[in-house]
CSV table of C-alpha atoms and ligand atoms in Angstrom, one decimal:
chain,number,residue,atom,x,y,z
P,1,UNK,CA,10.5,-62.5,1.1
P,2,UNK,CA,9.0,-59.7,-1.7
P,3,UNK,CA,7.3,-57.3,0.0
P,4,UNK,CA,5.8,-54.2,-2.0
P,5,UNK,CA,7.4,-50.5,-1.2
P,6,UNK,CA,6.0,-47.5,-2.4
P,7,UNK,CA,8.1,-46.0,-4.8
P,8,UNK,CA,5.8,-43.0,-6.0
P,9,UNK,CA,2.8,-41.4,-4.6
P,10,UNK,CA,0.3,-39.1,-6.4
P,11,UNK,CA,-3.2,-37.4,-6.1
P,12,UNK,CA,-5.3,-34.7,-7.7
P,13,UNK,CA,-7.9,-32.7,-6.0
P,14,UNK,CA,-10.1,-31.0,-8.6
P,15,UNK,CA,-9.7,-26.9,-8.8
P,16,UNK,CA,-13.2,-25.8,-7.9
P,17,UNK,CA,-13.2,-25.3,-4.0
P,18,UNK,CA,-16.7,-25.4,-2.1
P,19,UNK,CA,-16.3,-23.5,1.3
P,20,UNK,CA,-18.5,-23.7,4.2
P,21,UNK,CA,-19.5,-20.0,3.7
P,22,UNK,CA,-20.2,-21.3,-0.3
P,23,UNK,CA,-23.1,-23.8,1.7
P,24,UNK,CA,-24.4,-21.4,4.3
P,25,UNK,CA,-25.4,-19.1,1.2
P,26,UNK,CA,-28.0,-22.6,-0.5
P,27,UNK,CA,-28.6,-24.5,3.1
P,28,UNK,CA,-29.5,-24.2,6.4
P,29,UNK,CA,-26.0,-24.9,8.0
P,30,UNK,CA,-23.4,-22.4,8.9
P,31,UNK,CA,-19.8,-22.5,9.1
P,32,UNK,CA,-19.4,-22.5,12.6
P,33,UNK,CA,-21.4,-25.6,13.3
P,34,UNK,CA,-19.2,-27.5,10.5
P,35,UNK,CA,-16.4,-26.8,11.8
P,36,UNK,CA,-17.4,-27.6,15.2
P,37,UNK,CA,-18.6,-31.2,14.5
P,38,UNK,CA,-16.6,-32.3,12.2
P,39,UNK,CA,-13.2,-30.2,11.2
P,40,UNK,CA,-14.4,-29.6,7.6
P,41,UNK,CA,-13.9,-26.1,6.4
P,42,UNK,CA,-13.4,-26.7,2.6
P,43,UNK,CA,-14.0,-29.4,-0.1
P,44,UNK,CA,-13.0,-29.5,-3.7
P,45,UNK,CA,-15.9,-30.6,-6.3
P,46,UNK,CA,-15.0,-31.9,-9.7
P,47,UNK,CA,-16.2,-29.8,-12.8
P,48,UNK,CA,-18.9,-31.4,-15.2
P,49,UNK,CA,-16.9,-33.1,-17.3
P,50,UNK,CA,-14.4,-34.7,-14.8
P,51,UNK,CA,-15.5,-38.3,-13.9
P,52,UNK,CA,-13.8,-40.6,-11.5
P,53,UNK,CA,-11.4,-42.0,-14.4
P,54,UNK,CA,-10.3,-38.5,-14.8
P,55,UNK,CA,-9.3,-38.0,-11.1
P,56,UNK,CA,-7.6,-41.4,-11.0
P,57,UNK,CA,-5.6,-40.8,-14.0
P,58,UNK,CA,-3.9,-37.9,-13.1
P,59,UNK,CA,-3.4,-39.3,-10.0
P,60,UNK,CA,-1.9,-41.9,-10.8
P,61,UNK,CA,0.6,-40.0,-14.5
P,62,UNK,CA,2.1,-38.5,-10.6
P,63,UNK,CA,3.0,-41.1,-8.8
P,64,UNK,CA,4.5,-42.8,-12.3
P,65,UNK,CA,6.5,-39.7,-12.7
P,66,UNK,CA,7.6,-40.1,-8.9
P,67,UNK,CA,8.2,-43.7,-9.0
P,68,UNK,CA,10.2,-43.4,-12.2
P,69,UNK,CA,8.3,-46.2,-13.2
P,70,UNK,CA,6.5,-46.0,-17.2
P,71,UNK,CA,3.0,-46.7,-17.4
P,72,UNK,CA,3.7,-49.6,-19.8
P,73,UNK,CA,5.7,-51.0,-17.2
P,74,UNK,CA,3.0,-51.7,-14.5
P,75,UNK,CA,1.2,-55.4,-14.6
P,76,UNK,CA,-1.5,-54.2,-12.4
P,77,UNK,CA,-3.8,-51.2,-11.4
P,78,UNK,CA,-6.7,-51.8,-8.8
P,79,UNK,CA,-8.7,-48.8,-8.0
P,80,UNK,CA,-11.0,-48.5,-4.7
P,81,UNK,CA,-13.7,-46.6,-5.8
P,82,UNK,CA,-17.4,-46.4,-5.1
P,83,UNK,CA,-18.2,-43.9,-7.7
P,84,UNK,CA,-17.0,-45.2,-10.9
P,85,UNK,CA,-18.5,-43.7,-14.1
P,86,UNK,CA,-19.9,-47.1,-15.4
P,87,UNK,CA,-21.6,-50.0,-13.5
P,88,UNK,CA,-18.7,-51.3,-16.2
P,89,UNK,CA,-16.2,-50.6,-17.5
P,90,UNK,CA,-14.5,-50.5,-14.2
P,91,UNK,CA,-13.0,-47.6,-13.4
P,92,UNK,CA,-9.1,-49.4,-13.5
P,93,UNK,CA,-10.4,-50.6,-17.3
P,94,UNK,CA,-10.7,-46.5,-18.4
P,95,UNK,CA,-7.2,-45.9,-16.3
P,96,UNK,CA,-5.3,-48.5,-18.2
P,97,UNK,CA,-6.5,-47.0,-21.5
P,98,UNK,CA,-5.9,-43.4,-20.3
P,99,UNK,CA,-2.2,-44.4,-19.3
P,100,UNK,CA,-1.5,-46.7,-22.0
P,101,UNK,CA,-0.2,-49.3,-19.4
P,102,UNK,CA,-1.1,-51.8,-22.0
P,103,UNK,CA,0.5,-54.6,-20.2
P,104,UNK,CA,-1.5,-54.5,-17.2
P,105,UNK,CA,-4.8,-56.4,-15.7
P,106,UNK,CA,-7.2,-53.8,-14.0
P,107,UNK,CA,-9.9,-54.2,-11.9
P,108,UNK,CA,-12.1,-52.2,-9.1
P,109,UNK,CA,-12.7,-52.6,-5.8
P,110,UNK,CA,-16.0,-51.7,-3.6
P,111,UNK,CA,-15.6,-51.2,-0.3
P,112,UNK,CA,-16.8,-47.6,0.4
P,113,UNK,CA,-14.4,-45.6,2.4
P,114,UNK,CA,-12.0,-48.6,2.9
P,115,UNK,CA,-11.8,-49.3,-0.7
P,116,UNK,CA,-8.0,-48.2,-0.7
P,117,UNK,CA,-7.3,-50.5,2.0
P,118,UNK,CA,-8.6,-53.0,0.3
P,119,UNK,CA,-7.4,-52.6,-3.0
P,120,UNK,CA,-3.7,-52.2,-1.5
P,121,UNK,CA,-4.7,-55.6,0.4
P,122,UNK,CA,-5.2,-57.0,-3.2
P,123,UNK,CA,-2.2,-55.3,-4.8
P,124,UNK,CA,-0.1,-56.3,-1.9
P,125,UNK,CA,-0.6,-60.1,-2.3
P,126,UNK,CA,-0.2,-60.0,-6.2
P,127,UNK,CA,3.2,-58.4,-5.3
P,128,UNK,CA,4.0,-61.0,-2.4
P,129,UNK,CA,3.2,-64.6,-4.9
P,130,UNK,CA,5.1,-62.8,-7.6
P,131,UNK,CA,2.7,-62.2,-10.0
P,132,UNK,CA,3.3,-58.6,-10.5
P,133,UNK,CA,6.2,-56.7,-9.9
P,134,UNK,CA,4.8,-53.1,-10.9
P,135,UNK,CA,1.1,-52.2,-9.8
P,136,UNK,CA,-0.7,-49.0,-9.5
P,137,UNK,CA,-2.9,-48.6,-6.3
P,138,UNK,CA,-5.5,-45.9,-6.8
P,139,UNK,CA,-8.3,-44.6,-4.3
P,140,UNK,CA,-10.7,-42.0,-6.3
P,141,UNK,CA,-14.2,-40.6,-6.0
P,142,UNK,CA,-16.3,-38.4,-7.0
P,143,UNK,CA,-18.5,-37.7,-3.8
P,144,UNK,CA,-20.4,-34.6,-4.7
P,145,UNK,CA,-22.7,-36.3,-7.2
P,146,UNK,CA,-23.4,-39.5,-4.3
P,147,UNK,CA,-25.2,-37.0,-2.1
P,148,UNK,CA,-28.5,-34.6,-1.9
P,149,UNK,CA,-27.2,-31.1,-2.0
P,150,UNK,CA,-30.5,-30.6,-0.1
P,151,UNK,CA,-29.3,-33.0,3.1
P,152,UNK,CA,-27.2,-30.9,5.2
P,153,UNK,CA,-26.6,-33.7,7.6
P,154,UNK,CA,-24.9,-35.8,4.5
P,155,UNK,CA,-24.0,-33.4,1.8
P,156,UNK,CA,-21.4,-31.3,4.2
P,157,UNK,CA,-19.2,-34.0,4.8
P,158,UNK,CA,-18.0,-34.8,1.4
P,159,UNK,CA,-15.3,-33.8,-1.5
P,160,UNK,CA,-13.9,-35.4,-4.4
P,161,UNK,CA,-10.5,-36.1,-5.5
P,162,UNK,CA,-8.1,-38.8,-5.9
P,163,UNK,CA,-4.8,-40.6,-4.9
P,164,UNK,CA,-2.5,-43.4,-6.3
P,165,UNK,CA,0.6,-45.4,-4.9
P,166,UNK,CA,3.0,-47.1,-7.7
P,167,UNK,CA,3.9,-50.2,-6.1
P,168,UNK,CA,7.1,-51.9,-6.9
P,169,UNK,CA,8.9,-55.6,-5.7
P,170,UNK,CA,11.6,-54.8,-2.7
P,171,UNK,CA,13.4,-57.8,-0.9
P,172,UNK,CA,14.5,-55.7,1.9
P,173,UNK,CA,13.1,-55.1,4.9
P,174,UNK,CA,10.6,-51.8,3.6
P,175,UNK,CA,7.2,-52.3,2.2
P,176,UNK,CA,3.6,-53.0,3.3
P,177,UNK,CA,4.7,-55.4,6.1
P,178,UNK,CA,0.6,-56.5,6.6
P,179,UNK,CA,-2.7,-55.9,6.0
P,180,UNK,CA,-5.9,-56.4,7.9
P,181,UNK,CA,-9.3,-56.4,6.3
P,182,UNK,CA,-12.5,-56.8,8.5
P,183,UNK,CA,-16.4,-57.0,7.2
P,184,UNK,CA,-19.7,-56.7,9.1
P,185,UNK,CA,-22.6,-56.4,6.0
P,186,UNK,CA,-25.2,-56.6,9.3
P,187,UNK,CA,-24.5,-52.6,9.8
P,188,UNK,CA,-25.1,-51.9,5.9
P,189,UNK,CA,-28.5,-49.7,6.9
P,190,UNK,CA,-26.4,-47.1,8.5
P,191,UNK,CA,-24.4,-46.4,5.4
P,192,UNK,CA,-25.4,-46.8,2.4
P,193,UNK,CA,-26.2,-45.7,-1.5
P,194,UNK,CA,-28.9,-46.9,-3.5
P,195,UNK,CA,-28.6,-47.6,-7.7
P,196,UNK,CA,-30.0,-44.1,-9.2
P,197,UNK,CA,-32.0,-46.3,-11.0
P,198,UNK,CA,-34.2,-47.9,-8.3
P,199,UNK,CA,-33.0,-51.0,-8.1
P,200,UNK,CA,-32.4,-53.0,-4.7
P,201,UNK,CA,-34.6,-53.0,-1.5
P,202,UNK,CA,-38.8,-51.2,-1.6
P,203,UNK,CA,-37.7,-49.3,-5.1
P,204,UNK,CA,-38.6,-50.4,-8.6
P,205,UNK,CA,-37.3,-48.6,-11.6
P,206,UNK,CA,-41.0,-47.6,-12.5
P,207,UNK,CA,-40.9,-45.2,-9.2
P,208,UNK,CA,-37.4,-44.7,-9.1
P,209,UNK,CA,-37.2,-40.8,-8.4
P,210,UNK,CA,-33.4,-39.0,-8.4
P,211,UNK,CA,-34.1,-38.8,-4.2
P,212,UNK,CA,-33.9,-42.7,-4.1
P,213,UNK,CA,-30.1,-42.8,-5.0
P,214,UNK,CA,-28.5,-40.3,-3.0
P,215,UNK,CA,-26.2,-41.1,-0.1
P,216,UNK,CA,-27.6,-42.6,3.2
P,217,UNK,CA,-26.3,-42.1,6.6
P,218,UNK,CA,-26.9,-42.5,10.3
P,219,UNK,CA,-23.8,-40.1,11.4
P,220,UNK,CA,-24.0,-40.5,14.9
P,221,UNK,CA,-24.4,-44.4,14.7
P,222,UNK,CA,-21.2,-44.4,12.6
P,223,UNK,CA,-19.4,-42.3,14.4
P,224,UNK,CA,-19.2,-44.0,17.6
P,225,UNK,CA,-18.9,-47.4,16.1
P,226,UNK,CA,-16.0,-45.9,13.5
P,227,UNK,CA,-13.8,-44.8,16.1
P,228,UNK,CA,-13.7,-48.1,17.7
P,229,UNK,CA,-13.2,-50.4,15.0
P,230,UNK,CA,-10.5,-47.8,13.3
P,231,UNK,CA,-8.4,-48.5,16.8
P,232,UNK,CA,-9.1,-52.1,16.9
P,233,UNK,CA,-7.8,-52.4,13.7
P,234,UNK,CA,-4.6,-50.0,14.4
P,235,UNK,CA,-3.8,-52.6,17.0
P,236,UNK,CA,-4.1,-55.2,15.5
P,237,UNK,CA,-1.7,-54.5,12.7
P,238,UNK,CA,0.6,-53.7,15.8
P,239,UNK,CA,0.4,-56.5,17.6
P,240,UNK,CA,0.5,-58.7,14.5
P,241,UNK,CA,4.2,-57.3,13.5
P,242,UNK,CA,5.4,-57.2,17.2
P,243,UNK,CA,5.7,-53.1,17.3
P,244,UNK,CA,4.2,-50.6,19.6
P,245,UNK,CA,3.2,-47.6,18.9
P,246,UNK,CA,6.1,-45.7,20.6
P,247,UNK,CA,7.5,-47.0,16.9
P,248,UNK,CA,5.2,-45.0,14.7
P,249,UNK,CA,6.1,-42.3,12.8
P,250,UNK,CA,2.7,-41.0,11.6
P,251,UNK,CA,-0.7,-42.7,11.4
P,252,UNK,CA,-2.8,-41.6,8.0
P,253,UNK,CA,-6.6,-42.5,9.6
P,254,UNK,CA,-9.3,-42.2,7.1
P,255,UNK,CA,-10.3,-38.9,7.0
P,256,UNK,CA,-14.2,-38.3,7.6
P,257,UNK,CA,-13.9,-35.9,10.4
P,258,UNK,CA,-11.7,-34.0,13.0
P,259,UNK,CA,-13.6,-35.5,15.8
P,260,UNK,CA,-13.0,-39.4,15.0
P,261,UNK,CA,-9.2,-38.7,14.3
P,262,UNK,CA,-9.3,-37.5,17.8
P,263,UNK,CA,-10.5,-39.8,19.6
P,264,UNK,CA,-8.4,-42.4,17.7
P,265,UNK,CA,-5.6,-40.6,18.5
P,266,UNK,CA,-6.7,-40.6,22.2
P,267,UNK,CA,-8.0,-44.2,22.1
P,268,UNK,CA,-4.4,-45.3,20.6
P,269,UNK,CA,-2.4,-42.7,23.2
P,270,UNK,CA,-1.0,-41.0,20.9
P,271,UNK,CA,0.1,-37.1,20.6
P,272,UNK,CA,-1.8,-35.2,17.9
P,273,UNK,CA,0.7,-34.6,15.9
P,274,UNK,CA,1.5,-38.1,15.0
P,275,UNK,CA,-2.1,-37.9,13.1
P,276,UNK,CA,-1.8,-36.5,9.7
P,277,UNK,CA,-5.3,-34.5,9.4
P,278,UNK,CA,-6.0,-32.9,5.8
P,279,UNK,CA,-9.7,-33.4,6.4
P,280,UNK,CA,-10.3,-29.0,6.7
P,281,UNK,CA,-9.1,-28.9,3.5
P,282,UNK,CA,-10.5,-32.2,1.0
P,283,UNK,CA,-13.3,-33.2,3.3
P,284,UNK,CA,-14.0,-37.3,3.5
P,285,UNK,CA,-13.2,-37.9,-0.1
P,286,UNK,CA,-14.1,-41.7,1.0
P,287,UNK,CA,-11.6,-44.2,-0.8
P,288,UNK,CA,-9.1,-41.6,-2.0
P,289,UNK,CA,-8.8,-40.2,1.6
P,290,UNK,CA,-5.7,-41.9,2.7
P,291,UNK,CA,-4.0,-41.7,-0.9
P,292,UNK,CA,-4.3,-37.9,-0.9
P,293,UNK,CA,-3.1,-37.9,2.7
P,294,UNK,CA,0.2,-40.2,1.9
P,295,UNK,CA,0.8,-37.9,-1.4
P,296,UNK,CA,0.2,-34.5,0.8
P,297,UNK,CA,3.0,-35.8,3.2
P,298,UNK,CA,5.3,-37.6,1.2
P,299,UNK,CA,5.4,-34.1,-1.1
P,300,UNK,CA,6.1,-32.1,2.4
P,301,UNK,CA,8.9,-34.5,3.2
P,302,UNK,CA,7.2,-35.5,6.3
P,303,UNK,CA,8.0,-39.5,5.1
P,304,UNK,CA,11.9,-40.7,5.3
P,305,UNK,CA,12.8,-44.3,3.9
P,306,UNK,CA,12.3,-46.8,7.1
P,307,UNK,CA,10.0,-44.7,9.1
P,308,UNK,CA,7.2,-46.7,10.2
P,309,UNK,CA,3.8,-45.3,9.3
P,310,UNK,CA,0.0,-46.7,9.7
P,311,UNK,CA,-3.0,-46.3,7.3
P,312,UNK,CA,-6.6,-47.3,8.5
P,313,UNK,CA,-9.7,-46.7,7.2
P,314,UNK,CA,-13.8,-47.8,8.1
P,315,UNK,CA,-16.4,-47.4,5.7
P,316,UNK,CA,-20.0,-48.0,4.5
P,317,UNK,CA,-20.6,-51.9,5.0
P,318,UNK,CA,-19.3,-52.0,7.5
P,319,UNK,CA,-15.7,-52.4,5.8
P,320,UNK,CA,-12.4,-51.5,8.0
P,321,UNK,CA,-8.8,-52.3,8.1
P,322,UNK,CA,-5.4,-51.3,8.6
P,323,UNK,CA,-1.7,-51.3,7.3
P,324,UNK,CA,1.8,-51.1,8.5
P,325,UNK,CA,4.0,-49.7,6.2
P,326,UNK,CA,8.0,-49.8,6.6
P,327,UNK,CA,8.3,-46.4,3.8
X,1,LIG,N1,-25.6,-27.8,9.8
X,1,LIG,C1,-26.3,-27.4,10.9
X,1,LIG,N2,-27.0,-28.4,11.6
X,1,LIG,C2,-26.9,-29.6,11.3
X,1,LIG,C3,-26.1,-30.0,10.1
X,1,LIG,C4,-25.5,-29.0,9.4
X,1,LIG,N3,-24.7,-29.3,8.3
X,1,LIG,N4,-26.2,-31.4,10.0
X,1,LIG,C5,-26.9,-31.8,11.1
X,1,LIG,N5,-27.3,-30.8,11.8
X,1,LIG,C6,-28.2,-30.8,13.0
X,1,LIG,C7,-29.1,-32.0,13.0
X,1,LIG,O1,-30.3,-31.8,12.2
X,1,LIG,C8,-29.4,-32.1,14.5
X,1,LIG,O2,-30.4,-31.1,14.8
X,1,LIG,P1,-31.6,-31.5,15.8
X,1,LIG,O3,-30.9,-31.8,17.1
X,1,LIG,O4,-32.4,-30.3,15.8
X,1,LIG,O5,-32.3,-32.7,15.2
X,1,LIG,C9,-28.1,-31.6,15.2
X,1,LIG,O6,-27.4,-30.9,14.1
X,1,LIG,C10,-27.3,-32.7,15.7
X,1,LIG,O7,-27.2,-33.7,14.7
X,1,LIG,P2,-26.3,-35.0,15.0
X,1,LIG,O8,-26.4,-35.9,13.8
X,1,LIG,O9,-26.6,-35.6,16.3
X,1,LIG,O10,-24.9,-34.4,15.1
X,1,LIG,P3,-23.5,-35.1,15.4
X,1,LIG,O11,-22.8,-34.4,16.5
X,1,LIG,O12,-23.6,-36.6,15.5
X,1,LIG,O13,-22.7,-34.8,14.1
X,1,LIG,C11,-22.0,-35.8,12.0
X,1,LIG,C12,-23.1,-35.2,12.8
X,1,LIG,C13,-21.0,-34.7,11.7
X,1,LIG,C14,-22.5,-36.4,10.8
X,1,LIG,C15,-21.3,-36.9,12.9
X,1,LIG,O14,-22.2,-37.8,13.4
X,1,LIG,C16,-20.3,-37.7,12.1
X,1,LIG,O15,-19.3,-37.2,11.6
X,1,LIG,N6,-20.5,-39.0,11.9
X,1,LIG,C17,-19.6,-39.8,11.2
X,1,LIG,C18,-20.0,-39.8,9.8
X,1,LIG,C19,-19.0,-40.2,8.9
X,1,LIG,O16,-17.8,-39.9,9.1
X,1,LIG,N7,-19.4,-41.0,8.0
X,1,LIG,C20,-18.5,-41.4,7.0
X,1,LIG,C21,-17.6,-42.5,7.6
X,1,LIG,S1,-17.5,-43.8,6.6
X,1,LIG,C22,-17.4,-43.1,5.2
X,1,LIG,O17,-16.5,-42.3,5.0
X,1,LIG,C23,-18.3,-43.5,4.1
């Protein structure tokens, strides 16, 4: 059977760094409460003239240089992404020129903060019919320009950066052993960004107004029904492979606050420090959350070859899932 093993890993967080002290000094918010509620004590923001493409790119010329893999070697790059320069080109289209990889077909994927999962989901079964044997897997965003710097119940949360897997063909027993997508568009009001322009639901281009596109959220309504969904779906991938969680090495949750990887973490039964939290330091940078995560603790040595490790994430949509990864 081909499975697909991670054979590189890479992310970039842009330089400038946005503290909670940085907010308290433009918005009613202080560090104290942010840290309180949700973990966060510093994002990064990309600089005017990085775009989502940028983030990815770099990224991604990492986990190449990790994998050992060239970039005119890969016949695939999917990037999660809900923040893509372009309505088109896709993000993936500006990568592949960026990269050279001239051999591969590139496409994006939308499915908020589980837009990782997802596009792994799609890389994974390109891998598994043999039509690919190389494929980039790249979550990247550019969060700070999705929300109202005037909202301090949204525009706290967020960061940008990016994070990229090179996935290669492996006929042992290591690789993504399953993934497990899940849908629900009925909870879409609780999470949600509207075209800039004024497209979509009571907006019309002729009023659109800059207001009208920024970031939407119900926090507390998320929250409670993110924490379920993201152990449902931990399970699930469990129960689906046969293992327990006694069998985990580390679990990479998406990262959108302290208090949700928590109460996974207690939902689950498992000990804190089987959780890998970067979340004080990035934010929720939304679909490159768990990239950036795997990169961080790959690059610390915290992943051997054969551990057993869990990604899941939940996002606007709803959208959640899971993988089980034999590293
Ligand atoms: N600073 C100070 N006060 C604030 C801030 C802030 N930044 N933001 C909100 N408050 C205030 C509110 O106005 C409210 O005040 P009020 O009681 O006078 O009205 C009070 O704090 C409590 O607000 P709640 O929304 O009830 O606070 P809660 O404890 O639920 O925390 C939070 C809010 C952090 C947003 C939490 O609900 C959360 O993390 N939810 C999940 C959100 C999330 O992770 N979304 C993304 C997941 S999917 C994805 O990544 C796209």
């Amino acid at each position: 059977m081909i499975r697909a093993r991670v054979a590189g890993t890479g992310s970039y967080i842009p330089e400038k760094v946005l503290t909670n002290l940085d907010l308290e000094k433009f918005l009613d918010t202080s560090d104290e409460w942010i840290v309180t509620r949700t973990g966060i004590r510093e994002r990064h923001i990309a600089a005017v003239d990085e775009n989502t493409s940028d983030l990815a790119s770099e990224a991604a010329r990492q986990a190449l240089q990790m994998a050992g893999v060239g970039a005119e070697e890969i016949d695939l790059i999917v990037v999660g992404t809900v923040t893509g320069e372009f309505n088109f080109p896709s993000t993936a289209c500006l990568v592949q020129k960026n990269l050279n990889a001239r051999r591969a077909f590139a496409f994006d994927v939308s499915a908020a903060c589980s837009g990782f999962l997802f596009a792994l989901s799609n890389a994974v079964n390109y891998h598994r019919s043999g039509a690919v044997k190389r494929s980039l897997v790249i979550g990247a965003e550019v969060m700070s320009r999705t929300v109202d710097w005037k909202d301090r119940n949204t525009c706290v949360l967020f960061g940008d950066g990016a994070g990229a897997l090179v996935l290669v063909n492996d006929e042992s027993e290591r690789g993504i052993l399953s993934t497990h997508l899940h849908t629900d568009g009925s909870f879409w009001e609780l999470l949600f960004q509207p075209r800039p322009s004024g497209w979509g639901p009571g907006a019309s281009a002729e009023h659109a107004t800059q207001e009208m596109g920024f970031l939407k959220m119900q926090g507390n309504e998320v929250f409670k029904v993110a924490v379920k969904l993201l152990s449902d779906v931990a399970l699930e991938a469990l129960a689906a492979n046969g293992l327990t969680r006694d069998e985990l090495k580390l679990i990479f949750p998406h990262q959108a606050n302290k208090r949700i990887l928590d109460a996974i973490g207690k939902r689950l039964g498992l000990s804190a420090d089987k959780i890998f939290v970067n979340v004080d330091r990035v934010a929720n940078t939304s679909s490159a959350s768990i990239p950036i995560a795997l990169d961080e603790a790959n690059r610390q040595g915290l992943l051997a070859p054969q551990d057993l490790i869990l990604i899941n994430a939940f996002g606007g949509g709803f959208t959640w899932g899971s993988a089980l990864i034999r590293w």
